[in-house]
PDB file of C-alpha atoms in Angstrom:
ATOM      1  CA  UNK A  59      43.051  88.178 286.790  1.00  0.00           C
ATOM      2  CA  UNK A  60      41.220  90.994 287.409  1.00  0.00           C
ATOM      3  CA  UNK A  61      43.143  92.136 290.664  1.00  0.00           C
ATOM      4  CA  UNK A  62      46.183  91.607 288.363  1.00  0.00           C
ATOM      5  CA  UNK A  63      45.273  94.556 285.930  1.00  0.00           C
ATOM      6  CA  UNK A  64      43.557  96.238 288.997  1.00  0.00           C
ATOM      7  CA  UNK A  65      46.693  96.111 290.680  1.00  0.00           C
ATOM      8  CA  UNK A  66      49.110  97.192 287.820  1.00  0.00           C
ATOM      9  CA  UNK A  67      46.777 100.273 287.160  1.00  0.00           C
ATOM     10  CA  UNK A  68      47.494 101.378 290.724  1.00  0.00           C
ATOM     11  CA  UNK A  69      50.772 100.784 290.370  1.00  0.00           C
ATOM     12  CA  UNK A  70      51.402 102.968 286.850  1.00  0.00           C
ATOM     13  CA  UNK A  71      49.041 105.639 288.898  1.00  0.00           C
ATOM     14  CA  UNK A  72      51.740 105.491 292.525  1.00  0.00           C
ATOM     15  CA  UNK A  73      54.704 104.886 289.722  1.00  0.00           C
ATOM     16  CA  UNK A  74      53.395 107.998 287.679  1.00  0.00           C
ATOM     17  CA  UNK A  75      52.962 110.306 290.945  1.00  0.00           C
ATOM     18  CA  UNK A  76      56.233 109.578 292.622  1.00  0.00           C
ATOM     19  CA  UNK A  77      58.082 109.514 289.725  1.00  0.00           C
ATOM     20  CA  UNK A  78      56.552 113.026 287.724  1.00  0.00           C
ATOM     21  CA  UNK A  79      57.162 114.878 291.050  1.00  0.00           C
ATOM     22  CA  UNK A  80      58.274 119.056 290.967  1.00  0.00           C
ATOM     23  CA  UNK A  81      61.660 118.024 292.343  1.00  0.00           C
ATOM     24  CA  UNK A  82      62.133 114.716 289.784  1.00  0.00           C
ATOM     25  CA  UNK A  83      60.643 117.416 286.646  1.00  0.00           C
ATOM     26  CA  UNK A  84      63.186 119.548 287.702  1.00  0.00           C
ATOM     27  CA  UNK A  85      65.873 117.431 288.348  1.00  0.00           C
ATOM     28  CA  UNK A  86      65.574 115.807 285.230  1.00  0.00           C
ATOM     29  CA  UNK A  87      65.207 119.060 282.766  1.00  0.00           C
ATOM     30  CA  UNK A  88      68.794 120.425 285.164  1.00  0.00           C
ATOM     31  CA  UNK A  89      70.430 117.268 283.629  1.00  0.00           C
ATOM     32  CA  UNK A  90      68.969 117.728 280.131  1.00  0.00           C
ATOM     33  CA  UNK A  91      70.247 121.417 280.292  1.00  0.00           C
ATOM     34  CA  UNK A  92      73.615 120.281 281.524  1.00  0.00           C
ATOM     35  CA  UNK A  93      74.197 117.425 279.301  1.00  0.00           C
ATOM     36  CA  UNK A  94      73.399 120.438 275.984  1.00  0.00           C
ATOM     37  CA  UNK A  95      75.803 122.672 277.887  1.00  0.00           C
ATOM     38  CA  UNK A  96      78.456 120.291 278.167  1.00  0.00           C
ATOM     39  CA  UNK A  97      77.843 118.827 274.299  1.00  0.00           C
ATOM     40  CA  UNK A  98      78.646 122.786 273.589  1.00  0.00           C
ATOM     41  CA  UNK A  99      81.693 123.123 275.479  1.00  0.00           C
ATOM     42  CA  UNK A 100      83.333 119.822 274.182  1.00  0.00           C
ATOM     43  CA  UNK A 101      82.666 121.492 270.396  1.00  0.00           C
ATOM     44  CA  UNK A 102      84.009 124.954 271.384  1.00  0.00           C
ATOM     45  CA  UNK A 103      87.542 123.380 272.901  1.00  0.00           C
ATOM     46  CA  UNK A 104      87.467 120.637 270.166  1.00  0.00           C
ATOM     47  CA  UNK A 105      87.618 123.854 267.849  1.00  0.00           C
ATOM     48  CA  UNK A 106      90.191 125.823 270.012  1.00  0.00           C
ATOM     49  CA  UNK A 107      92.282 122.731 270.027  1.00  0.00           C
ATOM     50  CA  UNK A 108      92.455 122.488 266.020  1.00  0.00           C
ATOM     51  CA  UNK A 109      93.240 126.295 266.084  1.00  0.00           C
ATOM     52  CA  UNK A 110      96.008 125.647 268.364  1.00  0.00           C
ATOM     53  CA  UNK A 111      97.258 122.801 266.043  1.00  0.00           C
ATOM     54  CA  UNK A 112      96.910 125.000 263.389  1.00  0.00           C
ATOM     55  CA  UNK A 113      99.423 127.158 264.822  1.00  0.00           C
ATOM     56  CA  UNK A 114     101.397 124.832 266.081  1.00  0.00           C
ATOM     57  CA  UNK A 115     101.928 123.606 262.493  1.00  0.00           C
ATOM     58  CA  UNK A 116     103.070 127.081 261.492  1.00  0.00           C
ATOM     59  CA  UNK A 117     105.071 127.787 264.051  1.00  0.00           C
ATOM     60  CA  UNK A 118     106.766 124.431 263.517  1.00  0.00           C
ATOM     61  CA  UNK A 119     107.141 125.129 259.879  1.00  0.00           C
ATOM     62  CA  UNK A 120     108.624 128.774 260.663  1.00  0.00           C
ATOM     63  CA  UNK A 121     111.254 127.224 263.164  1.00  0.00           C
ATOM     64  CA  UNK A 122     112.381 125.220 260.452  1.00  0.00           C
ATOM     65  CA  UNK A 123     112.713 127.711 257.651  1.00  0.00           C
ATOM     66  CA  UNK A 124     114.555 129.585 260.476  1.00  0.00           C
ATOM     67  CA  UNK A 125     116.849 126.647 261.368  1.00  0.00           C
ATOM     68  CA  UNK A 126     117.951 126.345 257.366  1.00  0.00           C
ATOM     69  CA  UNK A 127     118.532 130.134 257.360  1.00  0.00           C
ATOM     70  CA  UNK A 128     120.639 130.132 260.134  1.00  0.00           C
ATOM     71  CA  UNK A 129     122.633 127.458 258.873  1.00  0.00           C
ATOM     72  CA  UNK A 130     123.135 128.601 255.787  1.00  0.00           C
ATOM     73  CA  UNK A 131     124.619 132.425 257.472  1.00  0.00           C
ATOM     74  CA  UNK A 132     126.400 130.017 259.734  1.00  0.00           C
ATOM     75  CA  UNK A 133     128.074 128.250 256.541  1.00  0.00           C
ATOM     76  CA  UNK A 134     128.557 132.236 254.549  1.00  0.00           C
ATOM     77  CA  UNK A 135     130.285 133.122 258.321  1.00  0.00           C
ATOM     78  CA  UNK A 136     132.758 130.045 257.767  1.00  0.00           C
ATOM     79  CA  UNK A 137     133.768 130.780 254.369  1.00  0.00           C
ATOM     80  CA  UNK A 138     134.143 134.397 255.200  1.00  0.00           C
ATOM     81  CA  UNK A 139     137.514 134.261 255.796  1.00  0.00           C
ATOM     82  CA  UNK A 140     138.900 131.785 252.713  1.00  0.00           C
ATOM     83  CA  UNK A 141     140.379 133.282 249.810  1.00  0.00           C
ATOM     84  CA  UNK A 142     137.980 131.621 247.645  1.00  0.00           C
ATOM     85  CA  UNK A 143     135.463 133.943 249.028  1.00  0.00           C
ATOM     86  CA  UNK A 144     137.425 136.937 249.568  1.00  0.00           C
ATOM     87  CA  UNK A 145     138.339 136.599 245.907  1.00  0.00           C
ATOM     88  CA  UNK A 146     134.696 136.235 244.538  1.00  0.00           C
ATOM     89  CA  UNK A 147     133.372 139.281 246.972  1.00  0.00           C
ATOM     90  CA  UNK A 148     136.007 141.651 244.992  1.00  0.00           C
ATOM     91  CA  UNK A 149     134.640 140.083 241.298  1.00  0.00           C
ATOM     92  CA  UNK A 150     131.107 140.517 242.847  1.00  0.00           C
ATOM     93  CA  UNK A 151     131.149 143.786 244.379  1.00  0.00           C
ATOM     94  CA  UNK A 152     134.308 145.840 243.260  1.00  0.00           C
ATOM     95  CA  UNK A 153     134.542 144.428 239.486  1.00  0.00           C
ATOM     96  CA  UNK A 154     137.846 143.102 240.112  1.00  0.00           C
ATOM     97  CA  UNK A 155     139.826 140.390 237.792  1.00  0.00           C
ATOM     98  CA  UNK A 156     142.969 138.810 237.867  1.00  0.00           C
ATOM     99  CA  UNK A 157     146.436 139.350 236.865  1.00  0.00           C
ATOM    100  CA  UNK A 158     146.450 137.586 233.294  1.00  0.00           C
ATOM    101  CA  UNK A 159     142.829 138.164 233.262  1.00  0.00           C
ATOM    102  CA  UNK A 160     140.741 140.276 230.246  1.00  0.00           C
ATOM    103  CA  UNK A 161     137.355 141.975 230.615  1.00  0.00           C
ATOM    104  CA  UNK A 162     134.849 141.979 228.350  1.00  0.00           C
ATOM    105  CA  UNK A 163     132.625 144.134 229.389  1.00  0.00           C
ATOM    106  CA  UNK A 164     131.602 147.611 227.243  1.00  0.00           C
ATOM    107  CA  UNK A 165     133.356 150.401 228.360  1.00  0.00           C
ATOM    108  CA  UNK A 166     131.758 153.754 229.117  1.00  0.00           C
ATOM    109  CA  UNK A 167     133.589 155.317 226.785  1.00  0.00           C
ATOM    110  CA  UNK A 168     133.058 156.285 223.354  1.00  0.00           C
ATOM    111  CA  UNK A 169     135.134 154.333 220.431  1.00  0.00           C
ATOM    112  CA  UNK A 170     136.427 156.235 217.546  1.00  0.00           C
ATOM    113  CA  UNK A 171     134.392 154.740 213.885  1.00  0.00           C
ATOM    114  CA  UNK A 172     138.311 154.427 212.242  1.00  0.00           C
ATOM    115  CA  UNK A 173     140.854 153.517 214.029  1.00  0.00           C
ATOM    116  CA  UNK A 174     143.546 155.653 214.864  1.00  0.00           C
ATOM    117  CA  UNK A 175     146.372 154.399 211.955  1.00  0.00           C
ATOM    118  CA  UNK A 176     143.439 154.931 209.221  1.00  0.00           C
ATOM    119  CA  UNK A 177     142.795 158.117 210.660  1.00  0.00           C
ATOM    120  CA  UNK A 178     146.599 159.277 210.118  1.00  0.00           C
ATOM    121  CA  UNK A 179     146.719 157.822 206.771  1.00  0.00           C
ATOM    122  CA  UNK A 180     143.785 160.012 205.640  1.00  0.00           C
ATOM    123  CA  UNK A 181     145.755 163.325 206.888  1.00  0.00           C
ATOM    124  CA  UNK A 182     148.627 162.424 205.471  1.00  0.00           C
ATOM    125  CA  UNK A 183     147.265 161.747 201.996  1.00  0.00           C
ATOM    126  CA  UNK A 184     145.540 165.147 201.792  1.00  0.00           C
TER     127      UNK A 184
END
């Protein structure tokens, strides 16, 4: 038993020097180096990637706020030429009403306190 353990101690020793060589040291602490370099990469483009999604989103959500907008001016451009609309653009802009229409809106001008038959009865009564 003795050449057993004699044996295996000469073979950890041979193991140890082949194996713990300059070129293995080296080859070995490369890979470790690589293996941290690539770990960093895969978290930098895993970041760019959700940045790009990110944007993606937005741009996606812009497009569609776009889309509604230009179907609703496509809808206006349509009705611009019924009479329902023309009629409602000359209300809206121009203060226009109808034929057997009434406004009630204040005038500018100034209204007499006593009307004008009140104000003749007074003259004549002095």
């Amino acid at each position: 038993m003795k050449k057993k353990r004699k044996n295996s101690k000469q073979f950890n020793r041979k193991f140890k020097k082949r194996f713990f060589t300059r070129k293995s040291v080296t080859v070995l602490v490369a890979a470790f180096i690589i293996m941290i370099a690539v770990g960093v990469g895969c978290n930098q483009q895993r970041k760019r990637a959700e940045n790009y999604q990110k944007t993606i989103d937005e741009l996606n959500t812009e497009i569609k706020d776009l889309k509604d907008t230009n179907e609703a001016l496509e809808s206006e451009k349509n009705n611009l030429d019924t009479d329902e609309f023309k009629e409602k653009m000359a209300r809206e802009r121009f203060g226009m009403i109808g034929k057997d229409e009434y406004s009630l809106e204040e005038s500018d001008q100034e209204v007499p306190e006593t009307a004008p038959e009140e104000s003749e009865k007074n003259e004549n009564n002095d």
